[in-house]
PDB file of C-alpha atoms in Angstrom:
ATOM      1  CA  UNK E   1     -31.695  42.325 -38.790  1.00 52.00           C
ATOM      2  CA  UNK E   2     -31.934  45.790 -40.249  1.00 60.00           C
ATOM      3  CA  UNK E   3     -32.044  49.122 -38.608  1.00 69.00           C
ATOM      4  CA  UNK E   4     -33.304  52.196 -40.670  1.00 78.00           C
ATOM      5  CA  UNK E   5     -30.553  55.054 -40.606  1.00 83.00           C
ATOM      6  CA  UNK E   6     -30.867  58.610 -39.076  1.00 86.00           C
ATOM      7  CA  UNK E   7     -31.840  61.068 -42.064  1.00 87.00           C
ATOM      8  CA  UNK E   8     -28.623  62.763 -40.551  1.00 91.00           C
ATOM      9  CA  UNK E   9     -26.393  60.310 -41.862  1.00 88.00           C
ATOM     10  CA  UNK E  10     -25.118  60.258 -45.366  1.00 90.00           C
ATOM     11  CA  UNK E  11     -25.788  56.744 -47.664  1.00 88.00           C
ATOM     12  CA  UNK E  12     -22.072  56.895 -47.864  1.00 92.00           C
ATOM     13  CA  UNK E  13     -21.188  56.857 -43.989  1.00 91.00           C
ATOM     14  CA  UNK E  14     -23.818  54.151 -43.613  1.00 88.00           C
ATOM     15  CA  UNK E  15     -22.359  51.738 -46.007  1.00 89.00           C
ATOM     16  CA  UNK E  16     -19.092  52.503 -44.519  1.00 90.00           C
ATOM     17  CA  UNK E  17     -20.191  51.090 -41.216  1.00 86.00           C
ATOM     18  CA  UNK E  18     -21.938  48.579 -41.896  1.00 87.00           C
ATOM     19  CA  UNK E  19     -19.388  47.433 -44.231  1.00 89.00           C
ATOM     20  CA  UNK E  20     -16.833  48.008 -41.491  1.00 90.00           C
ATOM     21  CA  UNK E  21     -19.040  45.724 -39.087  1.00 88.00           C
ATOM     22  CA  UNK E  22     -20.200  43.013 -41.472  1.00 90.00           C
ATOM     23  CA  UNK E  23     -16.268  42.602 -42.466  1.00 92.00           C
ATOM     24  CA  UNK E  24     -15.352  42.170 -38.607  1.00 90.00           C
ATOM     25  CA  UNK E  25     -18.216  39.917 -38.077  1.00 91.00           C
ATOM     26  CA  UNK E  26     -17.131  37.461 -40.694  1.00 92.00           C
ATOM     27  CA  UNK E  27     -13.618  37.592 -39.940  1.00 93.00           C
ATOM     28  CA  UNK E  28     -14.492  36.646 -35.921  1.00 90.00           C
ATOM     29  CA  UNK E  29     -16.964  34.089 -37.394  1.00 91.00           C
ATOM     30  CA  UNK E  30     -14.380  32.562 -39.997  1.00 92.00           C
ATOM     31  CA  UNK E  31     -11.691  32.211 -37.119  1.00 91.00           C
ATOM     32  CA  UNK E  32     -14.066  30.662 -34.782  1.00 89.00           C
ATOM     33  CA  UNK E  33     -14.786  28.234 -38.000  1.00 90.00           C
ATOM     34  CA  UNK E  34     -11.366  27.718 -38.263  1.00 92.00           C
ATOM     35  CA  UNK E  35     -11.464  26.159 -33.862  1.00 91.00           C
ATOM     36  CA  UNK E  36     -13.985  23.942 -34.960  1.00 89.00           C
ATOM     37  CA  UNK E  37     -17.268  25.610 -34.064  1.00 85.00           C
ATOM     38  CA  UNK E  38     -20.151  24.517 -36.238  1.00 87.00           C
ATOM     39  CA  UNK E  39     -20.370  27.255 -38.923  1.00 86.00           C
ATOM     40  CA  UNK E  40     -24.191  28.313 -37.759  1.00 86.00           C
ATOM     41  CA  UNK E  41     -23.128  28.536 -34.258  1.00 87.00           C
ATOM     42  CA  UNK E  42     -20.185  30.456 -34.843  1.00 88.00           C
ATOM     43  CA  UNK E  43     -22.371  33.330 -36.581  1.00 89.00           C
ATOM     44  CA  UNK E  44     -24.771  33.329 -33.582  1.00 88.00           C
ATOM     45  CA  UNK E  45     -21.323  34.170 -31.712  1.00 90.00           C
ATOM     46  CA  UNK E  46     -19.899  36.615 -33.832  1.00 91.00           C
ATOM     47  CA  UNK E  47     -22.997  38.239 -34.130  1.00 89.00           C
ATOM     48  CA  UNK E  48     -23.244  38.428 -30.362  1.00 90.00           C
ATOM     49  CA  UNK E  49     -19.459  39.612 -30.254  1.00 91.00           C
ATOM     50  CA  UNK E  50     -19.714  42.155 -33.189  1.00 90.00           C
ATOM     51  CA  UNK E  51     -22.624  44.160 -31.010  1.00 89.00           C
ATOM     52  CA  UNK E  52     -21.118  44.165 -27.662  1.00 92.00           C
ATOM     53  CA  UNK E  53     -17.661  44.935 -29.202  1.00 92.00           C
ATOM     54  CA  UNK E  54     -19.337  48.231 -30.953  1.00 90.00           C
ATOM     55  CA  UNK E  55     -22.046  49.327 -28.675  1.00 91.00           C
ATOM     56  CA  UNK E  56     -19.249  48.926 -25.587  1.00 93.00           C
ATOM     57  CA  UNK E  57     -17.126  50.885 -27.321  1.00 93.00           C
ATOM     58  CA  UNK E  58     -19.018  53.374 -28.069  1.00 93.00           C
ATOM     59  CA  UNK E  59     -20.708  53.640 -24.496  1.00 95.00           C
ATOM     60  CA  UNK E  60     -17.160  53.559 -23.347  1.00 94.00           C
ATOM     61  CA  UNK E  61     -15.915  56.167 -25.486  1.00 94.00           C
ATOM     62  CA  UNK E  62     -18.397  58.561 -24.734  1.00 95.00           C
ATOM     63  CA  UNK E  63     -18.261  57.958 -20.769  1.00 95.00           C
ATOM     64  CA  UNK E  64     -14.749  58.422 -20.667  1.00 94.00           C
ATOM     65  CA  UNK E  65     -14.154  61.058 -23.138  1.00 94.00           C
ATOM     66  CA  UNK E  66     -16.787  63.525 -22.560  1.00 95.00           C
ATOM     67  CA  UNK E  67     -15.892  63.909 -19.359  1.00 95.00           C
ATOM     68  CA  UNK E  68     -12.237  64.632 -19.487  1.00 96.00           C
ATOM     69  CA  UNK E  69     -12.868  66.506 -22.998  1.00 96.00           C
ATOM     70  CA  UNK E  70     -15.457  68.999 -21.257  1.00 96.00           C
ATOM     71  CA  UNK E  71     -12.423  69.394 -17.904  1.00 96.00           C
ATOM     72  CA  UNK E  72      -9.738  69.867 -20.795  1.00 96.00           C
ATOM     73  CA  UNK E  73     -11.970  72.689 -22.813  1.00 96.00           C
ATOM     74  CA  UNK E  74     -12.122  74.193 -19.405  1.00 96.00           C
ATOM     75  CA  UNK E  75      -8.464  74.549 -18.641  1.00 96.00           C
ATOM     76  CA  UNK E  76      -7.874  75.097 -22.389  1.00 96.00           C
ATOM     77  CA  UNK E  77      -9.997  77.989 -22.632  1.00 96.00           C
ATOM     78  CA  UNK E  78      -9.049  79.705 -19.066  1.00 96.00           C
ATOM     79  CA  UNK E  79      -4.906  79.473 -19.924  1.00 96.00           C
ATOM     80  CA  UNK E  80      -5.861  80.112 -24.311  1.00 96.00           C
ATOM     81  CA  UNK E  81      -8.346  83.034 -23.372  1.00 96.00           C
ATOM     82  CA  UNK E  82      -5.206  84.476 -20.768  1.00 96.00           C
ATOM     83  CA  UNK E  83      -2.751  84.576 -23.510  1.00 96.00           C
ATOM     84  CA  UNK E  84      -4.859  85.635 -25.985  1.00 95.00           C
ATOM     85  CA  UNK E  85      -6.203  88.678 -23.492  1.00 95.00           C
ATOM     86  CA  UNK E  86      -1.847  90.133 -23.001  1.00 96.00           C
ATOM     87  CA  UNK E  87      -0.994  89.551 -26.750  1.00 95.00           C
ATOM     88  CA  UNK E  88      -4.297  91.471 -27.618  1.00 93.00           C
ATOM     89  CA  UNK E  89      -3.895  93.940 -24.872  1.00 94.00           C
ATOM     90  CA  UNK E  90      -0.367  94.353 -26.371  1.00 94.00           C
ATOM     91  CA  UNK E  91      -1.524  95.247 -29.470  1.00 92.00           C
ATOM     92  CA  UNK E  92      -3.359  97.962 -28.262  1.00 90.00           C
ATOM     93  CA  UNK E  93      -5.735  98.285 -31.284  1.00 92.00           C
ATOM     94  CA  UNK E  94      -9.272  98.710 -31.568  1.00 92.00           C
ATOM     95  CA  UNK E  95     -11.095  95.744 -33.501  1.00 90.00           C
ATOM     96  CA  UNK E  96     -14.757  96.003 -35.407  1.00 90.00           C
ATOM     97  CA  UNK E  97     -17.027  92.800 -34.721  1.00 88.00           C
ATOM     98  CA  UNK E  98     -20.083  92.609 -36.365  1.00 89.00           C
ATOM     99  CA  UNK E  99     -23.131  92.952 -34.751  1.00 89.00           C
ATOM    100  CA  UNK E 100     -21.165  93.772 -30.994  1.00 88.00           C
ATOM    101  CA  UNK E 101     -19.283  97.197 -32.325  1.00 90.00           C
ATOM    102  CA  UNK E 102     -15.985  98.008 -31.717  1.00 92.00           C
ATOM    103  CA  UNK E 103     -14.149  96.254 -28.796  1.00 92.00           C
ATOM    104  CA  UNK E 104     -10.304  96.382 -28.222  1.00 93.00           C
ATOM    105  CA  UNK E 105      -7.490  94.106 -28.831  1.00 93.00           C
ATOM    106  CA  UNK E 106      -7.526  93.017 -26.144  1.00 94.00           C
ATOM    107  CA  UNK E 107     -11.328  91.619 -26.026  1.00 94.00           C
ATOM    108  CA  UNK E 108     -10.750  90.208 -29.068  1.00 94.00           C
ATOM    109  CA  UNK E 109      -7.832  88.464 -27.869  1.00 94.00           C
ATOM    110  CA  UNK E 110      -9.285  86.791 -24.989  1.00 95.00           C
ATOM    111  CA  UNK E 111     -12.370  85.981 -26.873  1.00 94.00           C
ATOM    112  CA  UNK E 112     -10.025  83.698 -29.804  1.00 94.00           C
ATOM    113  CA  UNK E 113      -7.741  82.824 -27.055  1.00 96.00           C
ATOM    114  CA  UNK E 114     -10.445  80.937 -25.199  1.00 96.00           C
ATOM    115  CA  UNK E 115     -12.209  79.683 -28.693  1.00 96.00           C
ATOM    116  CA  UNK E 116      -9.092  78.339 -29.271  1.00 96.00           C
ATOM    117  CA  UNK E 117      -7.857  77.076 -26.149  1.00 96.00           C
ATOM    118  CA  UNK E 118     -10.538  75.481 -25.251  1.00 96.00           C
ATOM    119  CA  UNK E 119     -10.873  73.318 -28.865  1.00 96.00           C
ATOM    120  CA  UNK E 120      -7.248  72.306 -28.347  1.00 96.00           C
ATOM    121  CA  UNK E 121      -7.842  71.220 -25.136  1.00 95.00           C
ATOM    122  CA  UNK E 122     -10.996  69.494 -25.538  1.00 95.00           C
ATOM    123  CA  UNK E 123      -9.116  67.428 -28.645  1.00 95.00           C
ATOM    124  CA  UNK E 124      -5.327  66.702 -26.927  1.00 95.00           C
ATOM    125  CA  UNK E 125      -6.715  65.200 -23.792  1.00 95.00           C
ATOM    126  CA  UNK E 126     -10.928  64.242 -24.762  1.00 94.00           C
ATOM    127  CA  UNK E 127      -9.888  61.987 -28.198  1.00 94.00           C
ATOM    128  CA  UNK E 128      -6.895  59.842 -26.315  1.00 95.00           C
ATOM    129  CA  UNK E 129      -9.634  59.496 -23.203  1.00 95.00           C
ATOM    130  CA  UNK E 130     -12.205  58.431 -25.900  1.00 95.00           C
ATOM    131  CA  UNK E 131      -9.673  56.224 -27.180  1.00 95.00           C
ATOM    132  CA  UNK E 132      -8.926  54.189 -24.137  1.00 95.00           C
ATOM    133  CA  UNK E 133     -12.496  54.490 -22.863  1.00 95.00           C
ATOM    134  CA  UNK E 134     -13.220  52.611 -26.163  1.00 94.00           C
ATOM    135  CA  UNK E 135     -10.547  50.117 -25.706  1.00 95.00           C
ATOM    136  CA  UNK E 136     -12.008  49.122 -22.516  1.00 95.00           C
ATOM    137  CA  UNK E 137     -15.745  49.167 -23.649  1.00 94.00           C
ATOM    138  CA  UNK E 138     -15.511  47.647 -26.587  1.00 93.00           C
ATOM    139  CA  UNK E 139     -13.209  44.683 -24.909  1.00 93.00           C
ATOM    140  CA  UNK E 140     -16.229  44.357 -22.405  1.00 93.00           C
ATOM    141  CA  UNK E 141     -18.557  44.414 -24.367  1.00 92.00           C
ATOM    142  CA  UNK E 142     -16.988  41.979 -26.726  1.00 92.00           C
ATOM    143  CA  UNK E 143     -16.593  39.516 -23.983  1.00 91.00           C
ATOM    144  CA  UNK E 144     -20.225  40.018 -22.635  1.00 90.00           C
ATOM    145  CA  UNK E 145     -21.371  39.496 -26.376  1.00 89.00           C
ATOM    146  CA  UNK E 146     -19.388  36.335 -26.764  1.00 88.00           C
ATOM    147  CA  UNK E 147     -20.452  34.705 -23.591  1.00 87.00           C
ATOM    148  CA  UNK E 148     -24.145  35.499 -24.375  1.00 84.00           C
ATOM    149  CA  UNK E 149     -23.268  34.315 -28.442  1.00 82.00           C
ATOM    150  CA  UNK E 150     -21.721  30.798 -26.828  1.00 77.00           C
ATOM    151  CA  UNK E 151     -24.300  30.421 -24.515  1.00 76.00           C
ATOM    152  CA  UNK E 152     -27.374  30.200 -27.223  1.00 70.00           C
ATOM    153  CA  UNK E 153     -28.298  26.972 -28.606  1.00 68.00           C
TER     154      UNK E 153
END
């Protein structure tokens, strides 16, 4: 089964995952060879395993990241946009910003503080989130997959 690709998405990035996927479903397919599953059936069942391992993954990647990654930008930004506000108060400077004028240090400090606080936190707690969110998805779905793979004639 084929699936045209987004226009989005370089050739490059495409072959990468489907390489990535096709690899994964023969190695599941050769193992369950290996157990003595007829060779046709064991496709139908790595096939089946392959999807649910991937789309579970990604569902639970994005259900459990997002979440804590949008919390984290939060917190980031407050406590990065804080720090960034003294040390550019500190400064006591004026700075030019394009289009806006001339704001003060201290502006300008809260303003990068928060940009930055807030990307720092999103990434230190949203990726490991994503990452076990994944783990669990993809180990559901992987199951669910396998049970519908075995259960096809």
């Amino acid at each position: 089964m084929q699936t045209p690709s987004p226009e989005w998405l370089p050739p490059e990035c495409r072959d990468a995952i489907n390489n990535t996927a096709a690899g994964l479903e023969a190695q599941v397919a050769q193992g369950l060879d290996s157990i003595g599953l007829p060779p046709g059936r064991s496709d139908r069942v790595s096939g089946a395993t392959t999807a649910g391992l991937l789309v579970g993954g990604a569902a639970g990647a994005t259900i459990a990241g997002a979440p804590v990654a949008a919390a984290a930008a939060v917190v980031g930004g407050l406590i990065g946009g804080t720090v960034g506000g003294i040390a550019g108060a500190a400064l006591g400077t004026l700075v030019p910003v394009p289009i806006i004028g001339t704001v003060t240090s201290g502006v300008a400090g809260t303003a990068l503080g928060a940009a930055a606080g807030a990307a720092a936190g999103a990434a230190i707690a949203g990726v490991p989130a994503a990452a076990v969110g994944a783990a669990v998805g993809g180990t559901v779905g992987a199951g669910f997959g396998a049970g519908v793979g075995v259960g096809q004639p």
